[in-house]
Short mmCIF file of C-alpha atoms and ligand atoms in Angstrom, two decimals:
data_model
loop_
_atom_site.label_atom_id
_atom_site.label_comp_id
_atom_site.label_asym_id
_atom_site.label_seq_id
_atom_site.Cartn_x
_atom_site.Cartn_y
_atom_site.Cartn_z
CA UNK A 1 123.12 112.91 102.33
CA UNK A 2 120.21 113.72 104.28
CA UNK A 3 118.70 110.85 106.72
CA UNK A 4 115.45 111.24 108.56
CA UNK A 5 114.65 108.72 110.84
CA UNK A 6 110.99 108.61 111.68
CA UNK A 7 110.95 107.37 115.37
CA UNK A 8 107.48 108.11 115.82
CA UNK A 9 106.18 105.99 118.90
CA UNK A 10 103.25 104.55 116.32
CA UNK A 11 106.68 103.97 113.73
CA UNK A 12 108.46 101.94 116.26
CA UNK A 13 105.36 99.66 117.40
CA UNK A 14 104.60 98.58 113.59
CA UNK A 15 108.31 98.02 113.32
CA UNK A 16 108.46 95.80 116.16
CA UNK A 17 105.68 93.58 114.63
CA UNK A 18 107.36 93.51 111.60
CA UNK A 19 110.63 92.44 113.56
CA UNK A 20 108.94 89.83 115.41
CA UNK A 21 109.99 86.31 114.24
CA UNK A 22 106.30 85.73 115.29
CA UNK A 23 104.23 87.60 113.11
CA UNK A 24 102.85 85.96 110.35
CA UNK A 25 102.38 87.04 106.65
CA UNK A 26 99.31 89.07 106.63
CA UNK A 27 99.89 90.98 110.16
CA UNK A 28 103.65 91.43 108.73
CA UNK A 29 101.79 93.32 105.38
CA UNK A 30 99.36 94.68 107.84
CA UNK A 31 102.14 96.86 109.63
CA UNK A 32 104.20 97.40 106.29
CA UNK A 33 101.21 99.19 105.37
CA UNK A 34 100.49 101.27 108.03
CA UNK A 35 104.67 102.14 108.74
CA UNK A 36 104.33 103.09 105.31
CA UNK A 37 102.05 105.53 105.89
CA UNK A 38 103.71 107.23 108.29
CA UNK A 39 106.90 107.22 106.28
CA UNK A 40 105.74 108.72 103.20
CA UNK A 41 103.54 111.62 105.20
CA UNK A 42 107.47 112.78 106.31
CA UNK A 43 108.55 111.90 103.12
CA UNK A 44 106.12 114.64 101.60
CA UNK A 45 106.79 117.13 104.66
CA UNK A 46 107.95 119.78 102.85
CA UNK A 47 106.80 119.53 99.45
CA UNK A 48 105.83 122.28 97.45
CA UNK A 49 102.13 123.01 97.12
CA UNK A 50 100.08 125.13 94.55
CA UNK A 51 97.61 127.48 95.53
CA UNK A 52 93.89 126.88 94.54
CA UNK A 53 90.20 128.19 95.32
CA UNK A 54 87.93 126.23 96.97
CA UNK A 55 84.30 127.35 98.08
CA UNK A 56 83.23 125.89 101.79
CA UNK A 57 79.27 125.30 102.35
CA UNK A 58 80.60 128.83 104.15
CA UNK A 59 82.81 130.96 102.39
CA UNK A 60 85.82 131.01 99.61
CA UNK A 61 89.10 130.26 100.69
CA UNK A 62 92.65 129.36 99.63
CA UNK A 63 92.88 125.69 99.16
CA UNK A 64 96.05 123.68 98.53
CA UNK A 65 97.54 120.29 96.40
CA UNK A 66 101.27 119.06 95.79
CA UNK A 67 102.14 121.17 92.76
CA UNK A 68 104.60 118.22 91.28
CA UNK A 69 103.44 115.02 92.69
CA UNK A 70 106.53 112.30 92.85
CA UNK A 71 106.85 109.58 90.59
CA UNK A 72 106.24 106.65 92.97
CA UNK A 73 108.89 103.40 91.80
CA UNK A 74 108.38 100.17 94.68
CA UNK A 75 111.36 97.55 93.98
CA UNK A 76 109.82 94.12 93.69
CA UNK A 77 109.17 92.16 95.64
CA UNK A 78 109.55 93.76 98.62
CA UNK A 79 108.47 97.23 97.84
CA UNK A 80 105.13 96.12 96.28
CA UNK A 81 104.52 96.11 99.53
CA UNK A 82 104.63 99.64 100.32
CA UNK A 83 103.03 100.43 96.80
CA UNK A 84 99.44 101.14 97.84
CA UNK A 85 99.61 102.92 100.25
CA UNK A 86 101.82 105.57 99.24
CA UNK A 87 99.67 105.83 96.05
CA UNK A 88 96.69 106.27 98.65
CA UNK A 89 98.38 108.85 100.07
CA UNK A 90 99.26 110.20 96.94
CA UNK A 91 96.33 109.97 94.23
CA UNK A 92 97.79 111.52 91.58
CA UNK A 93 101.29 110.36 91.32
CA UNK A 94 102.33 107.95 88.66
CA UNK A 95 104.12 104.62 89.54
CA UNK A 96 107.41 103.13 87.63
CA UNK A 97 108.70 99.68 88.62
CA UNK A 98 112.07 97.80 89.36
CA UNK A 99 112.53 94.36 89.58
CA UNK A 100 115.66 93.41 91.63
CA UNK A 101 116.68 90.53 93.49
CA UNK A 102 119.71 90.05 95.30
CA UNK A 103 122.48 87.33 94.76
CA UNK A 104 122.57 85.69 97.92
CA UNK A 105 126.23 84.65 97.32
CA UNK A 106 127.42 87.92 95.77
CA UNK A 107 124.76 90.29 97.52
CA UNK A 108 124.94 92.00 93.70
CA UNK A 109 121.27 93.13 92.65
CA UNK A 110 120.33 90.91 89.33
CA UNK A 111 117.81 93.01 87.45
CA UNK A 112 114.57 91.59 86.04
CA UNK A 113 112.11 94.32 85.68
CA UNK A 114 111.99 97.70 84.52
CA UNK A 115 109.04 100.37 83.39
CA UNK A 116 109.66 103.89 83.51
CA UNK A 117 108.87 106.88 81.96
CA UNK A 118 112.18 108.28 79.81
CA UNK A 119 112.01 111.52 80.92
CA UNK A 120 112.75 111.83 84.35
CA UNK A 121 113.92 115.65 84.21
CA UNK A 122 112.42 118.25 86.95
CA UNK A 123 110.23 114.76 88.50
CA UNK A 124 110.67 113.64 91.88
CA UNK A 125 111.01 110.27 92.47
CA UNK A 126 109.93 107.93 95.93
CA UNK A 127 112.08 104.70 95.61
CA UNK A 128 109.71 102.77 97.18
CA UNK A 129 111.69 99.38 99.41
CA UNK A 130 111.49 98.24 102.82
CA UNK A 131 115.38 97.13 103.11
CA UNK A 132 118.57 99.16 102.78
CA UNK A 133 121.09 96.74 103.22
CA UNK A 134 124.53 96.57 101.05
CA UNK A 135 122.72 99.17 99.48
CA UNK A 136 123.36 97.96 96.29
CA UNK A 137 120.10 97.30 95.17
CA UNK A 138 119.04 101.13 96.35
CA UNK A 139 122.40 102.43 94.10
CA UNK A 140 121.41 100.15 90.76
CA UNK A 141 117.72 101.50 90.80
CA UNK A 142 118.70 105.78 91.39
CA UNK A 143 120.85 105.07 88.71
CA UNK A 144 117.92 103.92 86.55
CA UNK A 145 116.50 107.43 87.29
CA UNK A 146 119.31 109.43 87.00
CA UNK A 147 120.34 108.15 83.46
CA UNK A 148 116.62 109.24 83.00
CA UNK A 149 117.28 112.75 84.00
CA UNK A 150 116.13 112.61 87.87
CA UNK A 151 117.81 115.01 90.43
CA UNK A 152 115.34 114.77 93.15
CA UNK A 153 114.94 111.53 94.82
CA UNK A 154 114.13 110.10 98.14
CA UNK A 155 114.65 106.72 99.42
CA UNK A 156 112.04 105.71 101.65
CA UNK A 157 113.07 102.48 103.76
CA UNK A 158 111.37 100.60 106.57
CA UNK A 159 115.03 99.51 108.08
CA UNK A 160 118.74 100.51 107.02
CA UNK A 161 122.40 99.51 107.79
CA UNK A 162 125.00 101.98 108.12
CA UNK A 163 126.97 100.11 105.21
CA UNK A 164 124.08 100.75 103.06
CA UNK A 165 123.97 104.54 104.23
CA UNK A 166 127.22 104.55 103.73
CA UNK A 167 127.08 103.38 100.05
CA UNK A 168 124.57 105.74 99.23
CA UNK A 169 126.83 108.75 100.33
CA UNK A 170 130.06 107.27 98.50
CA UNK A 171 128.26 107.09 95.64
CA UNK A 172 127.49 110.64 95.44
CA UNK A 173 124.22 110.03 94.05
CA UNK A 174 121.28 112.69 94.55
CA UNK A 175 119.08 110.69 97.37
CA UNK A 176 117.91 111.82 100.44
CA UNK A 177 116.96 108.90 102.95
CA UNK A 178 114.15 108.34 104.98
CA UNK A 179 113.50 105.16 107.34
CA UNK A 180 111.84 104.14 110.40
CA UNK A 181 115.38 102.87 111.86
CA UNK A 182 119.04 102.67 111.35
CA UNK A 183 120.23 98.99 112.83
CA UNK A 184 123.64 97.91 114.07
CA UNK A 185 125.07 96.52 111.36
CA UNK A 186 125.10 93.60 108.21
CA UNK A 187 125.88 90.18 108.74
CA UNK A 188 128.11 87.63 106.96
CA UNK A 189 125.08 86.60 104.94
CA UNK A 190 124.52 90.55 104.30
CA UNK A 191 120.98 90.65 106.25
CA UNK A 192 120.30 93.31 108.66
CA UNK A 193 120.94 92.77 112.01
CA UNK A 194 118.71 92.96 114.11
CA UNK A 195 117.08 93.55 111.59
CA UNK A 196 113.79 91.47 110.40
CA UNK A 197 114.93 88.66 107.85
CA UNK A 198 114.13 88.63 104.25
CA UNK A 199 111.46 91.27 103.26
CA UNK A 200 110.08 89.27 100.68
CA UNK A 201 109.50 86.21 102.35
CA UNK A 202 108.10 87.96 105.58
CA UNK A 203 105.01 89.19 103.19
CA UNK A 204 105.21 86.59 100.18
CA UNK A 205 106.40 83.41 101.19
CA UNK A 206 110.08 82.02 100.16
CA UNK A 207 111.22 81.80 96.96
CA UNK A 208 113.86 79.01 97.51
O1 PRP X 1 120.79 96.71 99.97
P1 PRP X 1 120.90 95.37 99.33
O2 PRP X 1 122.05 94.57 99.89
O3 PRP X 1 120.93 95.42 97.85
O4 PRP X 1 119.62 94.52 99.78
C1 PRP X 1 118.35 95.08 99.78
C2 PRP X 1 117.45 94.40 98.81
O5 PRP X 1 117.18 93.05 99.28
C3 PRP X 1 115.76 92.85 99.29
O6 PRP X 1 115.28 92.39 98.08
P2 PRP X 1 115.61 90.90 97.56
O7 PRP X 1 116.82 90.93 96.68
O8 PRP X 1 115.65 89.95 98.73
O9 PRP X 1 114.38 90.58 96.63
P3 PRP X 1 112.86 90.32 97.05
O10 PRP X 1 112.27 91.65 97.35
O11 PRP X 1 112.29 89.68 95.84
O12 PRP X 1 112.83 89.41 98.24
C4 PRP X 1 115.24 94.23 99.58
O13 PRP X 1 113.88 94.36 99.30
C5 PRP X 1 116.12 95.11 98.76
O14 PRP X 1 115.68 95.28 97.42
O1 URA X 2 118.14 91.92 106.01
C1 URA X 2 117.87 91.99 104.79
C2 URA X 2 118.81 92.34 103.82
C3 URA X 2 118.44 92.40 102.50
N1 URA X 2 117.17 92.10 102.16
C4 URA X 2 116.24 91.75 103.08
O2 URA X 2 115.08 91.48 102.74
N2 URA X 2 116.61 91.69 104.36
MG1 MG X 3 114.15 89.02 99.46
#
């Protein structure tokens, strides 16, 4: 599988302040947003583009858009928070959701949400969520796609454990990764360590 971390100085100072026990909701969302930025602009690197005119005040001159935008799918909660700006970044795209939330006592993903298109053939598809932990929830939601026809899609993640890397390349599943950072390790409770607690909560508030 391939991994690209994104350890752009800018990447690592809005992941700090995301890791900080400190920051609060809103400056947590605050750098979501802006890490996301930078994530998806690698994400859409090398992208094929179509060829169009455009006319400058000047002259004419080869202009140029993404000839198959992705299909852009954030995993509530979490990835709602990542939602925007991608689609900022990418106007045209359309956006599918999954709802997942984790058992905390079997770390299984329990689904609650889903709107996709059916047809998912020759589409690229941004799974849109800031934490790559068991991996788990990642796996359940590419297979979503896949059974939909996908073969293209990129998981973009603020933070990821190896185990959840791992996961991801056992399960043969067509997913290339891209995150600001790959941590140590998952702890007995499954969270990331170091890690930044519960995604969720850090922009929403707990649920329990
Ligand atoms: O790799 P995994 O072990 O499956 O864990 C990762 C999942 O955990 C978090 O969601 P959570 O279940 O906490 O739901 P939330 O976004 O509603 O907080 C996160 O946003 C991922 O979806
Ligand atoms: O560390 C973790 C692991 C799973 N989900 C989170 O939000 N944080
Ligand atoms: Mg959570």
């Amino acid at each position: 599988m391939d991994v690209l971390v994104v350890d752009h100085p800018l990447a690592r100072a809005r992941l700090t302040t995301m890791r900080d026990a400190r920051t609060d909701n809103a400056a947590f969302r605050a750098a979501l947003h802006e890490l996301t930025v930078m994530l998806v602009y690698e994400a859409t690197r090398d992208l094929p583009v179509a060829e169009e005119r455009v006319h400058t005040p000047v002259a004419r001159t080869t202009g140029y858009r993404l000839a198959n935008p992705p299909l852009l799918v954030p995993v509530l909660r979490a990835g709602l928070g990542m939602a925007d700006q991608a689609h900022k970044l990418i106007p045209d795209a359309q956006m599918g959701f999954v709802g997942l939330a984790r058992d905390e006592e079997t770390l299984q993903p329990t689904p609650y949400m889903e709107s996709l298109p059916d047809s998912l053939a020759g589409r690229p598809v941004f799974v849109l969520d800031p934490m790559l932990a068991t991996g788990g929830s990642m796996a359940y939601t590419i297979r979503l796609l896949t059974d939909r026809g996908a073969t293209d899609v990129t998981a973009i993640c603020a933070l990821a454990a190896p185990e959840g890397i791992k996961h991801l390349e056992d399960s043969g599943l067509p997913v290339r990764l891209i995150t600001a950072s790959i941590d140590e390790r998952l702890n007995d409770s499954g969270f990331i360590v170091p890690g930044l607690g519960d995604a969720g909560d850090r922009q929403y508030g707990a649920v329990h």
